[in-house]
Coordinates of N, CA, C and O in Angstrom, one line a residue:
M544 N 109.0 61.3 112.3 CA 108.1 62.4 112.3 C 108.5 63.6 113.2 O 107.9 64.0 114.0
N545 N 109.7 64.1 112.9 CA 110.2 65.2 113.6 C 110.0 66.5 112.9 O 110.7 67.5 113.2
N546 N 109.1 66.5 112.0 CA 108.8 67.8 111.3 C 108.0 68.7 112.2 O 106.9 68.4 112.5
L547 N 108.6 69.8 112.5 CA 107.9 70.8 113.4 C 107.6 71.9 112.5 O 108.4 72.5 111.8
F548 N 106.4 72.3 112.6 CA 105.9 73.5 111.8 C 105.7 74.6 112.8 O 105.1 74.5 113.9
Q549 N 106.2 75.8 112.4 CA 106.0 76.9 113.3 C 104.7 77.6 112.8 O 104.5 77.9 111.7
L550 N 103.8 77.6 113.8 CA 102.5 78.2 113.5 C 102.6 79.7 113.7 O 103.1 80.2 114.6
T551 N 101.9 80.4 112.8 CA 101.9 81.8 112.8 C 100.5 82.2 113.3 O 99.5 81.8 112.8
D552 N 100.5 83.1 114.3 CA 99.2 83.6 114.8 C 98.7 84.7 113.8 O 99.2 85.8 113.8
V553 N 97.8 84.3 112.9 CA 97.3 85.2 111.9 C 96.6 86.4 112.5 O 96.8 87.6 112.1
S554 N 95.9 86.2 113.6 CA 95.2 87.3 114.2 C 96.2 88.3 114.8 O 96.0 89.5 114.8
L555 N 97.3 87.9 115.3 CA 98.4 88.7 115.8 C 99.0 89.5 114.7 O 99.2 90.7 114.8
E556 N 99.3 88.9 113.6 CA 99.8 89.6 112.4 C 98.9 90.7 111.9 O 99.3 91.8 111.6
K557 N 97.6 90.3 111.9 CA 96.6 91.3 111.5 C 96.6 92.5 112.4 O 96.5 93.7 112.0
T558 N 96.7 92.2 113.7 CA 96.7 93.3 114.7 C 97.9 94.2 114.5 O 97.8 95.4 114.5
F559 N 99.1 93.6 114.3 CA 100.3 94.4 114.1 C 100.2 95.2 112.8 O 100.6 96.4 112.8
T560 N 99.6 94.7 111.8 CA 99.4 95.4 110.5 C 98.5 96.6 110.7 O 98.8 97.7 110.2
K561 N 97.4 96.4 111.4 CA 96.5 97.4 111.7 C 97.1 98.6 112.4 O 97.0 99.7 112.1
Y562 N 97.9 98.3 113.5 CA 98.5 99.3 114.3 C 99.7 100.0 113.5 O 99.9 101.1 113.7
E563 N 100.4 99.2 112.7 CA 101.4 99.8 111.9 C 100.9 100.9 111.0 O 101.4 102.0 110.9
K564 N 99.7 100.6 110.4 CA 99.1 101.6 109.5 C 98.7 102.9 110.3 O 98.9 104.0 109.9
K565 N 98.2 102.7 111.5 CA 97.7 103.8 112.3 C 98.9 104.6 112.8 O 98.9 105.9 112.7
F566 N 100.0 104.0 113.2 CA 101.1 104.7 113.7 C 101.9 105.4 112.6 O 102.5 106.5 112.8
K567 N 101.9 104.8 111.4 CA 102.5 105.4 110.3 C 101.8 106.7 109.9 O 102.3 107.7 109.5
A568 N 100.4 106.6 110.0 CA 99.6 107.8 109.7 C 99.9 108.9 110.7 O 99.9 110.1 110.4
L569 N 100.2 108.6 111.9 CA 100.5 109.6 113.0 C 102.0 110.1 112.9 O 102.3 111.1 113.5
A570 N 102.8 109.4 112.2 CA 104.2 109.7 112.1 C 104.6 110.8 111.1 O 105.6 110.7 110.4
D571 N 103.8 111.8 111.0 CA 104.0 112.9 110.1 C 103.4 114.2 110.7 O 102.3 114.2 111.1
Q572 N 104.2 115.3 110.7 CA 103.8 116.5 111.3 C 102.6 117.1 110.6 O 101.7 117.7 111.2
K573 N 102.5 117.0 109.3 CA 101.4 117.6 108.5 C 100.1 116.9 109.0 O 99.0 117.5 109.2
R574 N 100.1 115.5 109.1 CA 99.0 114.8 109.5 C 98.6 115.1 110.9 O 97.4 115.2 111.3
L575 N 99.6 115.3 111.8 CA 99.3 115.6 113.2 C 98.6 117.0 113.2 O 97.7 117.3 114.0
H576 N 99.1 117.9 112.4 CA 98.5 119.3 112.3 C 97.1 119.2 111.8 O 96.2 119.9 112.3
I577 N 96.8 118.3 110.8 CA 95.4 118.1 110.3 C 94.6 117.6 111.5 O 93.5 118.1 111.7
L578 N 95.0 116.6 112.2 CA 94.3 116.1 113.4 C 94.0 117.2 114.4 O 92.9 117.3 115.0
H579 N 95.0 118.0 114.6 CA 94.8 119.1 115.6 C 93.8 120.1 115.1 O 93.0 120.5 115.9
E580 N 93.8 120.5 113.9 CA 92.8 121.4 113.3 C 91.4 120.8 113.4 O 90.5 121.5 113.8
I581 N 91.3 119.6 113.1 CA 90.0 118.9 113.2 C 89.5 119.0 114.7 O 88.3 119.2 115.0
T582 N 90.4 118.7 115.6 CA 90.1 118.7 117.0 C 89.6 120.1 117.4 O 88.6 120.3 118.2
E583 N 90.3 121.2 117.0 CA 90.0 122.5 117.4 C 88.6 122.9 116.9 O 87.9 123.6 117.6
Y584 N 88.2 122.5 115.7 CA 87.0 123.0 115.1 C 85.9 121.9 115.1 O 84.7 122.2 114.8
G585 N 86.2 120.7 115.5 CA 85.2 119.6 115.5 C 85.0 119.0 114.2 O 84.8 117.8 114.1
E586 N 85.0 119.9 113.2 CA 84.7 119.4 111.8 C 85.4 120.5 110.9 O 85.3 121.7 111.2
V587 N 86.1 120.0 109.9 CA 86.7 121.0 109.0 C 86.4 120.6 107.5 O 86.3 119.4 107.2
C588 N 86.3 121.6 106.7 CA 86.2 121.5 105.3 C 87.6 121.4 104.6 O 88.5 122.1 105.1
V589 N 87.7 120.6 103.6 CA 89.0 120.5 102.9 C 89.5 121.9 102.5 O 90.7 122.1 102.5
C590 N 88.6 122.7 102.1 CA 88.9 124.1 101.6 C 89.6 124.9 102.7 O 90.6 125.6 102.4
D591 N 89.1 124.8 103.9 CA 89.7 125.5 105.0 C 91.0 124.9 105.4 O 91.9 125.7 105.8
L592 N 91.1 123.6 105.4 CA 92.4 123.0 105.7 C 93.5 123.4 104.8 O 94.6 123.6 105.1
S593 N 93.2 123.4 103.5 CA 94.1 123.8 102.5 C 94.7 125.2 102.7 O 95.9 125.3 102.6
E594 N 93.9 126.1 103.1 CA 94.3 127.5 103.3 C 95.1 127.5 104.6 O 96.2 128.1 104.7
K595 N 94.6 126.9 105.7 CA 95.2 126.9 107.0 C 96.6 126.3 107.0 O 97.5 126.8 107.6
L596 N 96.8 125.2 106.3 CA 98.0 124.4 106.3 C 98.9 124.9 105.2 O 100.1 124.4 105.1
Q597 N 98.4 125.7 104.3 CA 99.2 126.2 103.2 C 99.7 125.0 102.3 O 100.9 125.0 102.0
L598 N 98.8 124.1 102.0 CA 99.1 122.9 101.2 C 98.2 122.9 100.0 O 97.0 123.3 100.1
P599 N 98.7 122.6 98.8 CA 97.8 122.4 97.7 C 96.8 121.3 98.0 O 97.2 120.4 98.7
Q600 N 95.7 121.4 97.4 CA 94.6 120.4 97.6 C 95.1 118.9 97.3 O 94.7 118.0 98.0
S601 N 96.0 118.8 96.3 CA 96.4 117.4 96.0 C 97.3 116.8 97.1 O 97.1 115.7 97.5
K602 N 98.1 117.6 97.7 CA 99.0 117.1 98.8 C 98.1 116.9 100.1 O 98.3 115.9 100.8
L603 N 97.1 117.8 100.3 CA 96.2 117.6 101.4 C 95.4 116.4 101.3 O 95.2 115.6 102.2
S604 N 94.9 116.1 100.1 CA 94.1 114.9 99.8 C 95.0 113.6 100.1 O 94.4 112.6 100.6
Y605 N 96.2 113.7 99.8 CA 97.1 112.6 100.0 C 97.2 112.3 101.5 O 97.0 111.1 102.0
H606 N 97.4 113.3 102.3 CA 97.5 113.1 103.8 C 96.1 112.7 104.4 O 96.1 111.9 105.3
L607 N 95.0 113.3 103.9 CA 93.7 112.9 104.4 C 93.4 111.4 104.1 O 92.8 110.7 104.9
K608 N 93.8 111.0 102.9 CA 93.6 109.6 102.6 C 94.3 108.6 103.5 O 93.7 107.6 104.0
I609 N 95.5 109.0 103.9 CA 96.3 108.1 104.8 C 95.6 108.1 106.2 O 95.4 107.0 106.8
L610 N 95.1 109.2 106.6 CA 94.4 109.3 107.9 C 93.1 108.5 107.8 O 92.7 107.8 108.8
M611 N 92.4 108.6 106.7 CA 91.1 107.8 106.5 C 91.4 106.3 106.4 O 90.7 105.6 107.0
D612 N 92.4 106.0 105.7 CA 92.7 104.5 105.6 C 93.1 103.9 106.9 O 92.9 102.7 107.2
A613 N 93.7 104.7 107.8 CA 94.0 104.3 109.2 C 92.8 104.4 110.1 O 92.9 104.1 111.3
K614 N 91.7 104.9 109.6 CA 90.4 105.0 110.3 C 90.5 106.0 111.5 O 89.8 105.9 112.4
L615 N 91.4 107.0 111.3 CA 91.5 108.0 112.3 C 90.6 109.2 112.1 O 90.3 110.0 113.1
I616 N 90.1 109.4 110.9 CA 89.2 110.5 110.6 C 88.0 109.9 109.8 O 88.2 108.8 109.2
V617 N 87.0 110.6 109.7 CA 85.8 110.2 109.0 C 85.4 111.4 108.0 O 85.5 112.5 108.4
K618 N 85.0 111.0 106.8 CA 84.7 112.0 105.8 C 83.2 112.0 105.5 O 82.6 110.9 105.4
E619 N 82.6 113.2 105.4 CA 81.2 113.3 105.0 C 81.2 114.3 103.8 O 81.8 115.4 103.9
T620 N 80.6 113.9 102.7 CA 80.5 114.8 101.6 C 79.2 115.5 101.6 O 78.1 114.9 101.7
R621 N 79.2 116.8 101.4 CA 78.0 117.7 101.3 C 78.2 118.5 100.1 O 79.0 119.4 100.1
G622 N 77.4 118.3 99.1 CA 77.5 119.0 97.8 C 78.9 118.7 97.2 O 79.2 117.5 97.0
T623 N 79.6 119.7 96.9 CA 80.9 119.6 96.3 C 82.1 119.5 97.3 O 83.2 119.3 96.9
W624 N 81.8 119.7 98.6 CA 82.8 119.8 99.6 C 82.8 118.6 100.5 O 81.8 118.0 100.8
S625 N 84.0 118.2 101.0 CA 84.2 117.1 102.0 C 84.5 117.7 103.3 O 85.3 118.7 103.4
Y626 N 83.9 117.2 104.3 CA 84.1 117.6 105.7 C 84.6 116.5 106.5 O 84.2 115.3 106.3
Y627 N 85.6 116.8 107.4 CA 86.3 115.7 108.1 C 86.1 115.9 109.6 O 86.1 117.0 110.1
T628 N 85.9 114.8 110.3 CA 85.8 114.8 111.8 C 86.7 113.7 112.3 O 87.1 112.8 111.5
L629 N 87.1 113.7 113.5 CA 87.9 112.7 114.2 C 87.0 111.5 114.4 O 85.9 111.6 114.7
N630 N 87.7 110.3 114.3 CA 87.1 109.1 114.8 C 87.5 108.9 116.2 O 88.6 108.3 116.5
H631 N 86.8 109.5 117.1 CA 87.2 109.6 118.5 C 87.5 108.2 119.1 O 88.5 108.1 119.9
S632 N 86.7 107.2 118.8 CA 87.0 105.9 119.4 C 88.4 105.4 119.0 O 89.1 104.8 119.8
E633 N 88.7 105.6 117.8 CA 90.1 105.1 117.3 C 91.2 106.0 117.9 O 92.2 105.4 118.4
I634 N 91.0 107.2 117.9 CA 92.0 108.2 118.5 C 92.2 107.8 120.0 O 93.4 107.7 120.5
N635 N 91.1 107.7 120.8 CA 91.3 107.5 122.2 C 91.8 106.1 122.5 O 92.5 105.9 123.5
H636 N 91.5 105.2 121.6 CA 92.0 103.8 121.8 C 93.5 103.7 121.6 O 94.2 103.0 122.2
L637 N 94.0 104.5 120.6 CA 95.4 104.5 120.2 C 96.4 105.2 121.1 O 97.5 104.8 121.4
L638 N 95.9 106.4 121.6 CA 96.9 107.3 122.3 C 96.8 107.1 123.8 O 95.8 106.9 124.4
S639 N 98.0 107.4 124.4 CA 98.1 107.4 125.8 C 97.3 108.6 126.4 O 97.0 109.5 125.6
E640 N 97.1 108.6 127.6 CA 96.4 109.8 128.3 C 97.2 111.1 128.0 O 96.6 112.1 127.8
E641 N 98.5 111.0 128.1 CA 99.3 112.2 127.9 C 99.1 112.8 126.5 O 98.9 114.0 126.3
L642 N 99.1 111.9 125.5 CA 99.0 112.4 124.1 C 97.5 112.6 123.7 O 97.2 113.5 122.9
C643 N 96.7 111.9 124.4 CA 95.3 111.9 124.0 C 94.6 113.3 124.2 O 93.8 113.7 123.4
C644 N 95.1 114.0 125.2 CA 94.5 115.3 125.5 C 94.7 116.3 124.3 O 94.0 117.3 124.2
L645 N 95.7 116.1 123.4 CA 95.9 116.9 122.3 C 94.7 116.8 121.3 O 94.5 117.7 120.5
F646 N 94.0 115.7 121.3 CA 93.0 115.4 120.3 C 91.6 115.2 120.9 O 90.7 114.8 120.3
R647 N 91.5 115.6 122.1 CA 90.2 115.5 122.8 C 89.5 116.9 122.8 O 90.1 117.9 122.9
C648 N 88.2 116.9 122.6 CA 87.5 118.1 122.6 C 86.7 118.4 123.9 O 85.8 119.2 123.9
D649 N 87.1 117.7 125.0 CA 86.4 117.8 126.2 C 86.4 119.2 126.7 O 87.2 119.9 127.0

């Protein structure tokens, strides 16, 4: 009975997967710009972001979905428009103090 099984820590893999998604979301200049704009205004409408970033709404929606899937932003729909805010607990948890100040509204 020398069969040794290598046990995989499922919780560790889940944690790595979660952080991989978050860091991939942050690894894009457009998405960092979106986060910065949300930080500056506290809340932004998709219509304002589209104009400010000079992105068609389809491309902007793509980037916003990645940020939402990573739980870095929160969406609230009012009427026909969607408004986005930072998920501060996720942002502050992820980033170092040096980088965190870019996304804090203190």
